[in-house]
């Protein structure tokens, strides 16, 4: 990675940054990791932007700055990076670095969930349940449950079992609640 990074290759800079961040093949060094992530981010590389955002979020190699973290997550999210969409969603959901905005959080969850991000799918299921959208909650719980997530298996089973009491008709095979 080092040769390509020294020649300005953004992906190599980001990957070498991860090596320094984790101490893989080089001594662990948050300052060097952050410097490399910044070089990649300045070239518009989404993974570099996301990694630099995580540094700002945690205060690793830089001062902790939630606003800068949210800004960088936003740049990477605009490029379609699911992990950045999920992280930016959490910023909006919790009001970290940006004003709390549950609607924007849900929009970002959907973007990440549609790309197969399991955490986003699980959180979108919870968000649907909290807003009273039981069918939506069951849909996302089913997706995550079928990937082996134990909490989603339990939640889906409960939703299927209690759907009639909630006044919702969910498509389910007889006895499906017990399968989960």
GROMACS .gro file of N, CA and C in nm, residues 1-174:
model
  522
    1UNK      N    1   0.082  -0.121   0.000
    1UNK     CA    2   0.000   0.000   0.000
    1UNK      C    3   0.086   0.127   0.000
    2UNK      N    4   0.201   0.119   0.068
    2UNK     CA    5   0.280   0.240   0.089
    2UNK      C    6   0.323   0.306  -0.043
    3UNK      N    7   0.371   0.228  -0.138
    3UNK     CA    8   0.417   0.288  -0.265
    3UNK      C    9   0.303   0.357  -0.337
    4UNK      N   10   0.189   0.291  -0.345
    4UNK     CA   11   0.074   0.351  -0.413
    4UNK      C   12   0.024   0.473  -0.334
    5UNK      N   13   0.023   0.463  -0.202
    5UNK     CA   14  -0.021   0.576  -0.119
    5UNK      C   15   0.070   0.697  -0.139
    6UNK      N   16   0.201   0.673  -0.145
    6UNK     CA   17   0.296   0.783  -0.166
    6UNK      C   18   0.281   0.848  -0.302
    7UNK      N   19   0.224   0.774  -0.397
    7UNK     CA   20   0.200   0.830  -0.531
    7UNK      C   21   0.062   0.894  -0.541
    8UNK      N   22  -0.010   0.900  -0.428
    8UNK     CA   23  -0.138   0.970  -0.426
    8UNK      C   24  -0.260   0.884  -0.452
    9UNK      N   25  -0.246   0.753  -0.451
    9UNK     CA   26  -0.361   0.665  -0.475
    9UNK      C   27  -0.451   0.665  -0.352
   10UNK      N   28  -0.573   0.718  -0.366
   10UNK     CA   29  -0.663   0.738  -0.252
   10UNK      C   30  -0.699   0.607  -0.182
   11UNK      N   31  -0.730   0.503  -0.257
   11UNK     CA   32  -0.767   0.375  -0.195
   11UNK      C   33  -0.650   0.319  -0.115
   12UNK      N   34  -0.529   0.331  -0.169
   12UNK     CA   35  -0.411   0.283  -0.098
   12UNK      C   36  -0.386   0.365   0.028
   13UNK      N   37  -0.409   0.496   0.020
   13UNK     CA   38  -0.392   0.580   0.139
   13UNK      C   39  -0.489   0.537   0.248
   14UNK      N   40  -0.614   0.512   0.208
   14UNK     CA   41  -0.715   0.470   0.304
   14UNK      C   42  -0.681   0.334   0.365
   15UNK      N   43  -0.639   0.240   0.282
   15UNK     CA   44  -0.604   0.106   0.332
   15UNK      C   45  -0.482   0.111   0.423
   16UNK      N   46  -0.383   0.189   0.386
   16UNK     CA   47  -0.265   0.203   0.471
   16UNK      C   48  -0.304   0.270   0.603
   17UNK      N   49  -0.397   0.364   0.596
   17UNK     CA   50  -0.449   0.426   0.717
   17UNK      C   51  -0.510   0.324   0.811
   18UNK      N   52  -0.585   0.229   0.752
   18UNK     CA   53  -0.644   0.123   0.835
   18UNK      C   54  -0.534   0.036   0.897
   19UNK      N   55  -0.429   0.012   0.823
   19UNK     CA   56  -0.317  -0.066   0.879
   19UNK      C   57  -0.259   0.004   1.002
   20UNK      N   58  -0.238   0.137   0.991
   20UNK     CA   59  -0.186   0.212   1.105
   20UNK      C   60  -0.288   0.219   1.219
   21UNK      N   61  -0.413   0.233   1.185
   21UNK     CA   62  -0.518   0.241   1.287
   21UNK      C   63  -0.524   0.113   1.371
   22UNK      N   64  -0.504  -0.001   1.304
   22UNK     CA   65  -0.516  -0.131   1.371
   22UNK      C   66  -0.382  -0.191   1.413
   23UNK      N   67  -0.272  -0.131   1.366
   23UNK     CA   68  -0.140  -0.187   1.396
   23UNK      C   69  -0.113  -0.315   1.320
   24UNK      N   70  -0.159  -0.323   1.198
   24UNK     CA   71  -0.139  -0.444   1.115
   24UNK      C   72  -0.023  -0.422   1.018
   25UNK      N   73   0.088  -0.487   1.048
   25UNK     CA   74   0.206  -0.478   0.963
   25UNK      C   75   0.289  -0.353   0.988
   26UNK      N   76   0.239  -0.264   1.068
   26UNK     CA   77   0.308  -0.140   1.106
   26UNK      C   78   0.273  -0.111   1.252
   27UNK      N   79   0.353  -0.029   1.319
   27UNK     CA   80   0.315   0.007   1.456
   27UNK      C   81   0.182   0.083   1.457
   28UNK      N   82   0.098   0.058   1.555
   28UNK     CA   83  -0.030   0.128   1.565
   28UNK      C   84  -0.002   0.276   1.587
   29UNK      N   85  -0.066   0.363   1.507
   29UNK     CA   86  -0.039   0.507   1.513
   29UNK      C   87  -0.162   0.582   1.464
   30UNK      N   88  -0.244   0.633   1.557
   30UNK     CA   89  -0.367   0.704   1.520
   30UNK      C   90  -0.338   0.831   1.441
   31UNK      N   91  -0.229   0.901   1.473
   31UNK     CA   92  -0.196   1.025   1.401
   31UNK      C   93  -0.166   0.996   1.255
   32UNK      N   94  -0.086   0.892   1.229
   32UNK     CA   95  -0.053   0.856   1.090
   32UNK      C   96  -0.176   0.805   1.017
   33UNK      N   97  -0.259   0.727   1.086
   33UNK     CA   98  -0.383   0.678   1.025
   33UNK      C   99  -0.470   0.795   0.983
   34UNK      N  100  -0.486   0.891   1.072
   34UNK     CA  101  -0.570   1.008   1.042
   34UNK      C  102  -0.513   1.088   0.926
   35UNK      N  103  -0.382   1.104   0.924
   35UNK     CA  104  -0.318   1.179   0.814
   35UNK      C  105  -0.347   1.111   0.680
   36UNK      N  106  -0.338   0.979   0.677
   36UNK     CA  107  -0.364   0.905   0.553
   36UNK      C  108  -0.512   0.910   0.514
   37UNK      N  109  -0.601   0.895   0.612
   37UNK     CA  110  -0.743   0.906   0.583
   37UNK      C  111  -0.776   1.044   0.527
   38UNK      N  112  -0.713   1.149   0.584
   38UNK     CA  113  -0.738   1.286   0.537
   38UNK      C  114  -0.694   1.302   0.392
   39UNK      N  115  -0.578   1.246   0.358
   39UNK     CA  116  -0.530   1.255   0.219
   39UNK      C  117  -0.628   1.188   0.123
   40UNK      N  118  -0.681   1.072   0.162
   40UNK     CA  119  -0.778   1.001   0.078
   40UNK      C  120  -0.909   1.079   0.072
   41UNK      N  121  -0.952   1.132   0.186
   41UNK     CA  122  -1.078   1.208   0.192
   41UNK      C  123  -1.071   1.333   0.106
   42UNK      N  124  -0.957   1.401   0.107
   42UNK     CA  125  -0.941   1.524   0.029
   42UNK      C  126  -0.952   1.498  -0.121
   43UNK      N  127  -0.930   1.373  -0.161
   43UNK     CA  128  -0.946   1.336  -0.302
   43UNK      C  129  -1.089   1.291  -0.332
   44UNK      N  130  -1.177   1.295  -0.232
   44UNK     CA  131  -1.316   1.257  -0.251
   44UNK      C  132  -1.341   1.109  -0.239
   45UNK      N  133  -1.248   1.034  -0.184
   45UNK     CA  134  -1.262   0.889  -0.170
   45UNK      C  135  -1.355   0.859  -0.052
   46UNK      N  136  -1.467   0.796  -0.081
   46UNK     CA  137  -1.573   0.775   0.019
   46UNK      C  138  -1.524   0.699   0.143
   47UNK      N  139  -1.447   0.592   0.124
   47UNK     CA  140  -1.398   0.518   0.241
   47UNK      C  141  -1.302   0.601   0.325
   48UNK      N  142  -1.224   0.684   0.260
   48UNK     CA  143  -1.136   0.775   0.333
   48UNK      C  144  -1.216   0.877   0.412
   49UNK      N  145  -1.322   0.931   0.350
   49UNK     CA  146  -1.408   1.027   0.420
   49UNK      C  147  -1.474   0.961   0.540
   50UNK      N  148  -1.524   0.841   0.522
   50UNK     CA  149  -1.591   0.769   0.630
   50UNK      C  150  -1.493   0.737   0.743
   51UNK      N  151  -1.374   0.693   0.708
   51UNK     CA  152  -1.273   0.660   0.810
   51UNK      C  153  -1.229   0.785   0.886
   52UNK      N  154  -1.212   0.896   0.815
   52UNK     CA  155  -1.176   1.021   0.881
   52UNK      C  156  -1.290   1.067   0.971
   53UNK      N  157  -1.413   1.048   0.927
   53UNK     CA  158  -1.529   1.082   1.010
   53UNK      C  159  -1.526   1.002   1.141
   54UNK      N  160  -1.492   0.873   1.131
   54UNK     CA  161  -1.485   0.790   1.252
   54UNK      C  162  -1.375   0.842   1.346
   55UNK      N  163  -1.265   0.889   1.290
   55UNK     CA  164  -1.159   0.948   1.373
   55UNK      C  165  -1.212   1.069   1.449
   56UNK      N  166  -1.286   1.156   1.379
   56UNK     CA  167  -1.343   1.274   1.443
   56UNK      C  168  -1.448   1.236   1.545
   57UNK      N  169  -1.524   1.134   1.515
   57UNK     CA  170  -1.629   1.089   1.606
   57UNK      C  171  -1.570   1.037   1.738
   58UNK      N  172  -1.458   0.967   1.728
   58UNK     CA  173  -1.397   0.903   1.845
   58UNK      C  174  -1.282   0.983   1.906
   59UNK      N  175  -1.238   1.088   1.835
   59UNK     CA  176  -1.124   1.164   1.884
   59UNK      C  177  -0.994   1.087   1.871
   60UNK      N  178  -0.979   1.009   1.764
   60UNK     CA  179  -0.857   0.931   1.741
   60UNK      C  180  -0.770   1.003   1.638
   61UNK      N  181  -0.657   1.056   1.683
   61UNK     CA  182  -0.565   1.126   1.594
   61UNK      C  183  -0.605   1.269   1.567
   62UNK      N  184  -0.722   1.309   1.614
   62UNK     CA  185  -0.773   1.446   1.602
   62UNK      C  186  -0.859   1.474   1.725
   63UNK      N  187  -0.891   1.599   1.743
   63UNK     CA  188  -0.985   1.633   1.851
   63UNK      C  189  -1.122   1.580   1.813
   64UNK      N  190  -1.196   1.532   1.912
   64UNK     CA  191  -1.331   1.483   1.887
   64UNK      C  192  -1.417   1.599   1.837
   65UNK      N  193  -1.489   1.576   1.726
   65UNK     CA  194  -1.571   1.681   1.664
   65UNK      C  195  -1.689   1.616   1.593
   66UNK      N  196  -1.803   1.613   1.660
   66UNK     CA  197  -1.921   1.547   1.606
   66UNK      C  198  -1.971   1.614   1.479
   67UNK      N  199  -1.961   1.746   1.471
   67UNK     CA  200  -2.007   1.817   1.350
   67UNK      C  201  -1.923   1.778   1.228
   68UNK      N  202  -1.793   1.774   1.246
   68UNK     CA  203  -1.706   1.736   1.135
   68UNK      C  204  -1.728   1.590   1.098
   69UNK      N  205  -1.751   1.505   1.197
   69UNK     CA  206  -1.780   1.365   1.169
   69UNK      C  207  -1.907   1.353   1.084
   70UNK      N  208  -2.012   1.424   1.123
   70UNK     CA  209  -2.138   1.419   1.048
   70UNK      C  210  -2.119   1.473   0.906
   71UNK      N  211  -2.042   1.579   0.892
   71UNK     CA  212  -2.017   1.636   0.759
   71UNK      C  213  -1.946   1.535   0.668
   72UNK      N  214  -1.844   1.470   0.723
   72UNK     CA  215  -1.768   1.372   0.644
   72UNK      C  216  -1.853   1.248   0.615
   73UNK      N  217  -1.931   1.200   0.713
   73UNK     CA  218  -2.022   1.089   0.686
   73UNK      C  219  -2.116   1.128   0.572
   74UNK      N  220  -2.161   1.254   0.574
   74UNK     CA  221  -2.251   1.301   0.469
   74UNK      C  222  -2.188   1.297   0.331
   75UNK      N  223  -2.062   1.339   0.321
   75UNK     CA  224  -1.994   1.335   0.191
   75UNK      C  225  -1.984   1.192   0.139
   76UNK      N  226  -1.949   1.099   0.227
   76UNK     CA  227  -1.937   0.959   0.186
   76UNK      C  228  -2.075   0.899   0.157
   77UNK      N  229  -2.175   0.937   0.235
   77UNK     CA  230  -2.311   0.886   0.215
   77UNK      C  231  -2.365   0.930   0.080
   78UNK      N  232  -2.334   1.052   0.039
   78UNK     CA  233  -2.379   1.102  -0.091
   78UNK      C  234  -2.324   1.018  -0.206
   79UNK      N  235  -2.211   0.952  -0.183
   79UNK     CA  236  -2.152   0.866  -0.285
   79UNK      C  237  -2.209   0.725  -0.280
   80UNK      N  238  -2.303   0.701  -0.187
   80UNK     CA  239  -2.370   0.572  -0.180
   80UNK      C  240  -2.304   0.469  -0.089
   81UNK      N  241  -2.211   0.510  -0.005
   81UNK     CA  242  -2.144   0.416   0.084
   81UNK      C  243  -2.238   0.381   0.200
   82UNK      N  244  -2.284   0.256   0.203
   82UNK     CA  245  -2.386   0.214   0.300
   82UNK      C  246  -2.342   0.238   0.444
   83UNK      N  247  -2.218   0.207   0.477
   83UNK     CA  248  -2.172   0.225   0.616
   83UNK      C  249  -2.176   0.373   0.655
   84UNK      N  250  -2.150   0.461   0.561
   84UNK     CA  251  -2.156   0.605   0.589
   84UNK      C  252  -2.302   0.649   0.603
   85UNK      N  253  -2.390   0.594   0.520
   85UNK     CA  254  -2.532   0.625   0.533
   85UNK      C  255  -2.583   0.583   0.669
   86UNK      N  256  -2.542   0.463   0.712
   86UNK     CA  257  -2.584   0.414   0.843
   86UNK      C  258  -2.528   0.504   0.953
   87UNK      N  259  -2.401   0.541   0.946
   87UNK     CA  260  -2.340   0.626   1.048
   87UNK      C  261  -2.404   0.765   1.051
   88UNK      N  262  -2.432   0.821   0.934
   88UNK     CA  263  -2.497   0.952   0.928
   88UNK      C  264  -2.639   0.942   0.983
   89UNK      N  265  -2.705   0.830   0.955
   89UNK     CA  266  -2.839   0.809   1.010
   89UNK      C  267  -2.834   0.813   1.162
   90UNK      N  268  -2.734   0.748   1.221
   90UNK     CA  269  -2.722   0.748   1.366
   90UNK      C  270  -2.699   0.889   1.418
   91UNK      N  271  -2.623   0.969   1.345
   91UNK     CA  272  -2.603   1.109   1.384
   91UNK      C  273  -2.737   1.182   1.388
   92UNK      N  274  -2.818   1.164   1.282
   92UNK     CA  275  -2.949   1.230   1.277
   92UNK      C  276  -3.044   1.174   1.382
   93UNK      N  277  -3.039   1.045   1.405
   93UNK     CA  278  -3.129   0.982   1.502
   93UNK      C  279  -3.098   1.028   1.644
   94UNK      N  280  -2.969   1.049   1.673
   94UNK     CA  281  -2.927   1.084   1.809
   94UNK      C  282  -2.894   1.232   1.826
   95UNK      N  283  -2.896   1.307   1.715
   95UNK     CA  284  -2.862   1.449   1.724
   95UNK      C  285  -2.715   1.473   1.752
   96UNK      N  286  -2.627   1.391   1.696
   96UNK     CA  287  -2.482   1.406   1.716
   96UNK      C  288  -2.422   1.481   1.597
   97UNK      N  289  -2.383   1.605   1.618
   97UNK     CA  290  -2.319   1.684   1.512
   97UNK      C  291  -2.417   1.747   1.415
   98UNK      N  292  -2.541   1.708   1.422
   98UNK     CA  293  -2.649   1.763   1.338
   98UNK      C  294  -2.774   1.769   1.425
   99UNK      N  295  -2.870   1.853   1.387
   99UNK     CA  296  -2.996   1.852   1.463
   99UNK      C  297  -3.065   1.716   1.451
  100UNK      N  298  -3.129   1.672   1.558
  100UNK     CA  299  -3.200   1.545   1.556
  100UNK      C  300  -3.312   1.553   1.452
  101UNK      N  301  -3.319   1.454   1.363
  101UNK     CA  302  -3.418   1.451   1.255
  101UNK      C  303  -3.452   1.305   1.225
  102UNK      N  304  -3.559   1.257   1.286
  102UNK     CA  305  -3.597   1.116   1.271
  102UNK      C  306  -3.636   1.085   1.127
  103UNK      N  307  -3.698   1.181   1.058
  103UNK     CA  308  -3.735   1.159   0.917
  103UNK      C  309  -3.613   1.138   0.828
  104UNK      N  310  -3.511   1.219   0.848
  104UNK     CA  311  -3.387   1.203   0.772
  104UNK      C  312  -3.317   1.074   0.812
  105UNK      N  313  -3.324   1.041   0.940
  105UNK     CA  314  -3.266   0.915   0.986
  105UNK      C  315  -3.332   0.797   0.916
  106UNK      N  316  -3.463   0.798   0.906
  106UNK     CA  317  -3.536   0.689   0.839
  106UNK      C  318  -3.499   0.681   0.692
  107UNK      N  319  -3.486   0.797   0.626
  107UNK     CA  320  -3.448   0.799   0.484
  107UNK      C  321  -3.311   0.736   0.464
  108UNK      N  322  -3.217   0.769   0.552
  108UNK     CA  323  -3.082   0.714   0.542
  108UNK      C  324  -3.080   0.566   0.578
  109UNK      N  325  -3.160   0.526   0.677
  109UNK     CA  326  -3.172   0.383   0.708
  109UNK      C  327  -3.215   0.306   0.584
  110UNK      N  328  -3.316   0.360   0.514
  110UNK     CA  329  -3.367   0.290   0.395
  110UNK      C  330  -3.259   0.278   0.288
  111UNK      N  331  -3.183   0.385   0.268
  111UNK     CA  332  -3.076   0.380   0.168
  111UNK      C  333  -2.976   0.269   0.202
  112UNK      N  334  -2.932   0.266   0.327
  112UNK     CA  335  -2.836   0.165   0.369
  112UNK      C  336  -2.900   0.026   0.369
  113UNK      N  337  -3.024   0.016   0.415
  113UNK     CA  338  -3.094  -0.113   0.420
  113UNK      C  339  -3.112  -0.169   0.279
  114UNK      N  340  -3.144  -0.082   0.184
  114UNK     CA  341  -3.163  -0.127   0.046
  114UNK      C  342  -3.034  -0.181  -0.017
  115UNK      N  343  -2.920  -0.142   0.042
  115UNK     CA  344  -2.791  -0.193  -0.005
  115UNK      C  345  -2.748  -0.318   0.072
  116UNK      N  346  -2.836  -0.366   0.160
  116UNK     CA  347  -2.807  -0.489   0.232
  116UNK      C  348  -2.738  -0.471   0.366
  117UNK      N  349  -2.728  -0.349   0.417
  117UNK     CA  350  -2.665  -0.327   0.547
  117UNK      C  351  -2.756  -0.384   0.655
  118UNK      N  352  -2.711  -0.492   0.719
  118UNK     CA  353  -2.793  -0.565   0.817
  118UNK      C  354  -2.828  -0.477   0.937
  119UNK      N  355  -2.734  -0.399   0.987
  119UNK     CA  356  -2.763  -0.311   1.101
  119UNK      C  357  -2.871  -0.211   1.064
  120UNK      N  358  -2.863  -0.155   0.946
  120UNK     CA  359  -2.964  -0.059   0.902
  120UNK      C  360  -3.100  -0.127   0.888
  121UNK      N  361  -3.102  -0.248   0.835
  121UNK     CA  362  -3.228  -0.322   0.823
  121UNK      C  363  -3.289  -0.346   0.960
  122UNK      N  364  -3.208  -0.388   1.056
  122UNK     CA  365  -3.257  -0.414   1.191
  122UNK      C  366  -3.309  -0.285   1.254
  123UNK      N  367  -3.234  -0.178   1.242
  123UNK     CA  368  -3.276  -0.051   1.302
  123UNK      C  369  -3.400   0.005   1.234
  124UNK      N  370  -3.412  -0.016   1.103
  124UNK     CA  371  -3.531   0.030   1.032
  124UNK      C  372  -3.654  -0.047   1.080
  125UNK      N  373  -3.637  -0.176   1.109
  125UNK     CA  374  -3.747  -0.254   1.166
  125UNK      C  375  -3.792  -0.196   1.299
  126UNK      N  376  -3.696  -0.159   1.384
  126UNK     CA  377  -3.728  -0.100   1.515
  126UNK      C  378  -3.798   0.034   1.495
  127UNK      N  379  -3.746   0.116   1.404
  127UNK     CA  380  -3.805   0.246   1.377
  127UNK      C  381  -3.948   0.231   1.327
  128UNK      N  382  -3.973   0.133   1.240
  128UNK     CA  383  -4.109   0.107   1.192
  128UNK      C  384  -4.200   0.069   1.308
  129UNK      N  385  -4.153  -0.019   1.395
  129UNK     CA  386  -4.234  -0.062   1.510
  129UNK      C  387  -4.265   0.056   1.601
  130UNK      N  388  -4.166   0.142   1.625
  130UNK     CA  389  -4.186   0.257   1.713
  130UNK      C  390  -4.288   0.355   1.656
  131UNK      N  391  -4.296   0.361   1.523
  131UNK     CA  392  -4.390   0.454   1.459
  131UNK      C  393  -4.526   0.389   1.434
  132UNK      N  394  -4.542   0.262   1.474
  132UNK     CA  395  -4.670   0.194   1.457
  132UNK      C  396  -4.686   0.121   1.325
  133UNK      N  397  -4.581   0.117   1.244
  133UNK     CA  398  -4.585   0.047   1.116
  133UNK      C  399  -4.545  -0.099   1.140
  134UNK      N  400  -4.642  -0.179   1.186
  134UNK     CA  401  -4.613  -0.317   1.224
  134UNK      C  402  -4.576  -0.401   1.102
  135UNK      N  403  -4.643  -0.378   0.990
  135UNK     CA  404  -4.611  -0.453   0.868
  135UNK      C  405  -4.468  -0.423   0.823
  136UNK      N  406  -4.427  -0.297   0.830
  136UNK     CA  407  -4.289  -0.260   0.794
  136UNK      C  408  -4.189  -0.321   0.890
  137UNK      N  409  -4.225  -0.318   1.019
  137UNK     CA  410  -4.137  -0.378   1.120
  137UNK      C  411  -4.118  -0.526   1.092
  138UNK      N  412  -4.228  -0.596   1.062
  138UNK     CA  413  -4.220  -0.739   1.033
  138UNK      C  414  -4.137  -0.764   0.907
  139UNK      N  415  -4.153  -0.680   0.807
  139UNK     CA  416  -4.077  -0.696   0.682
  139UNK      C  417  -3.926  -0.692   0.709
  140UNK      N  418  -3.882  -0.588   0.781
  140UNK     CA  419  -3.738  -0.575   0.806
  140UNK      C  420  -3.688  -0.678   0.908
  141UNK      N  421  -3.770  -0.711   1.007
  141UNK     CA  422  -3.732  -0.816   1.102
  141UNK      C  423  -3.713  -0.949   1.029
  142UNK      N  424  -3.801  -0.976   0.933
  142UNK     CA  425  -3.791  -1.101   0.856
  142UNK      C  426  -3.659  -1.106   0.777
  143UNK      N  427  -3.625  -0.996   0.713
  143UNK     CA  428  -3.501  -0.992   0.634
  143UNK      C  429  -3.380  -1.023   0.722
  144UNK      N  430  -3.374  -0.959   0.839
  144UNK     CA  431  -3.260  -0.976   0.928
  144UNK      C  432  -3.265  -1.111   0.998
  145UNK      N  433  -3.385  -1.155   1.035
  145UNK     CA  434  -3.401  -1.285   1.101
  145UNK      C  435  -3.352  -1.397   1.011
  146UNK      N  436  -3.382  -1.387   0.883
  146UNK     CA  437  -3.340  -1.492   0.789
  146UNK      C  438  -3.189  -1.493   0.767
  147UNK      N  439  -3.121  -1.387   0.813
  147UNK     CA  440  -2.975  -1.382   0.806
  147UNK      C  441  -2.912  -1.432   0.937
  148UNK      N  442  -2.999  -1.477   1.030
  148UNK     CA  443  -2.948  -1.539   1.152
  148UNK      C  444  -2.943  -1.450   1.275
  149UNK      N  445  -2.993  -1.327   1.266
  149UNK     CA  446  -2.989  -1.237   1.381
  149UNK      C  447  -3.090  -1.283   1.486
  150UNK      N  448  -3.042  -1.320   1.603
  150UNK     CA  449  -3.126  -1.378   1.707
  150UNK      C  450  -3.231  -1.279   1.757
  151UNK      N  451  -3.192  -1.155   1.782
  151UNK     CA  452  -3.290  -1.056   1.832
  151UNK      C  453  -3.402  -1.035   1.730
  152UNK      N  454  -3.368  -1.031   1.603
  152UNK     CA  455  -3.471  -1.014   1.499
  152UNK      C  456  -3.559  -1.137   1.487
  153UNK      N  457  -3.501  -1.255   1.510
  153UNK     CA  458  -3.583  -1.377   1.509
  153UNK      C  459  -3.687  -1.371   1.619
  154UNK      N  460  -3.645  -1.330   1.738
  154UNK     CA  461  -3.738  -1.316   1.850
  154UNK      C  462  -3.844  -1.211   1.818
  155UNK      N  463  -3.801  -1.094   1.772
  155UNK     CA  464  -3.896  -0.986   1.743
  155UNK      C  465  -3.995  -1.026   1.634
  156UNK      N  466  -3.948  -1.095   1.531
  156UNK     CA  467  -4.039  -1.139   1.426
  156UNK      C  468  -4.139  -1.240   1.480
  157UNK      N  469  -4.090  -1.335   1.559
  157UNK     CA  470  -4.181  -1.432   1.619
  157UNK      C  471  -4.289  -1.365   1.702
  158UNK      N  472  -4.249  -1.266   1.782
  158UNK     CA  473  -4.345  -1.193   1.864
  158UNK      C  474  -4.444  -1.114   1.778
  159UNK      N  475  -4.393  -1.049   1.674
  159UNK     CA  476  -4.483  -0.975   1.585
  159UNK      C  477  -4.584  -1.068   1.518
  160UNK      N  478  -4.537  -1.182   1.470
  160UNK     CA  479  -4.627  -1.277   1.405
  160UNK      C  480  -4.729  -1.332   1.503
  161UNK      N  481  -4.685  -1.362   1.622
  161UNK     CA  482  -4.773  -1.419   1.723
  161UNK      C  483  -4.878  -1.320   1.770
  162UNK      N  484  -4.838  -1.194   1.780
  162UNK     CA  485  -4.927  -1.093   1.837
  162UNK      C  486  -4.992  -1.002   1.733
  163UNK      N  487  -4.971  -1.029   1.605
  163UNK     CA  488  -5.022  -0.939   1.501
  163UNK      C  489  -5.173  -0.921   1.508
  164UNK      N  490  -5.249  -1.028   1.534
  164UNK     CA  491  -5.395  -1.016   1.540
  164UNK      C  492  -5.435  -0.925   1.657
  165UNK      N  493  -5.369  -0.941   1.770
  165UNK     CA  494  -5.400  -0.856   1.885
  165UNK      C  495  -5.366  -0.710   1.858
  166UNK      N  496  -5.270  -0.687   1.769
  166UNK     CA  497  -5.231  -0.551   1.732
  166UNK      C  498  -5.320  -0.495   1.621
  167UNK      N  499  -5.411  -0.580   1.572
  167UNK     CA  500  -5.503  -0.537   1.467
  167UNK      C  501  -5.437  -0.532   1.330
  168UNK      N  502  -5.337  -0.614   1.310
  168UNK     CA  503  -5.262  -0.615   1.184
  168UNK      C  504  -5.263  -0.756   1.128
  169UNK      N  505  -5.286  -0.766   0.999
  169UNK     CA  506  -5.280  -0.896   0.933
  169UNK      C  507  -5.147  -0.907   0.861
  170UNK      N  508  -5.061  -0.995   0.911
  170UNK     CA  509  -4.929  -1.014   0.850
  170UNK      C  510  -4.929  -1.144   0.771
  171UNK      N  511  -4.869  -1.140   0.651
  171UNK     CA  512  -4.860  -1.265   0.574
  171UNK      C  513  -4.761  -1.361   0.644
  172UNK      N  514  -4.813  -1.475   0.686
  172UNK     CA  515  -4.729  -1.572   0.753
  172UNK      C  516  -4.791  -1.710   0.738
  173UNK      N  517  -4.708  -1.808   0.724
  173UNK     CA  518  -4.756  -1.947   0.721
  173UNK      C  519  -4.800  -1.986   0.862
  174UNK      N  520  -4.899  -2.078   0.871
  174UNK     CA  521  -4.942  -2.122   1.005
  174UNK      C  522  -4.821  -2.176   1.083
   0.00000   0.00000   0.00000
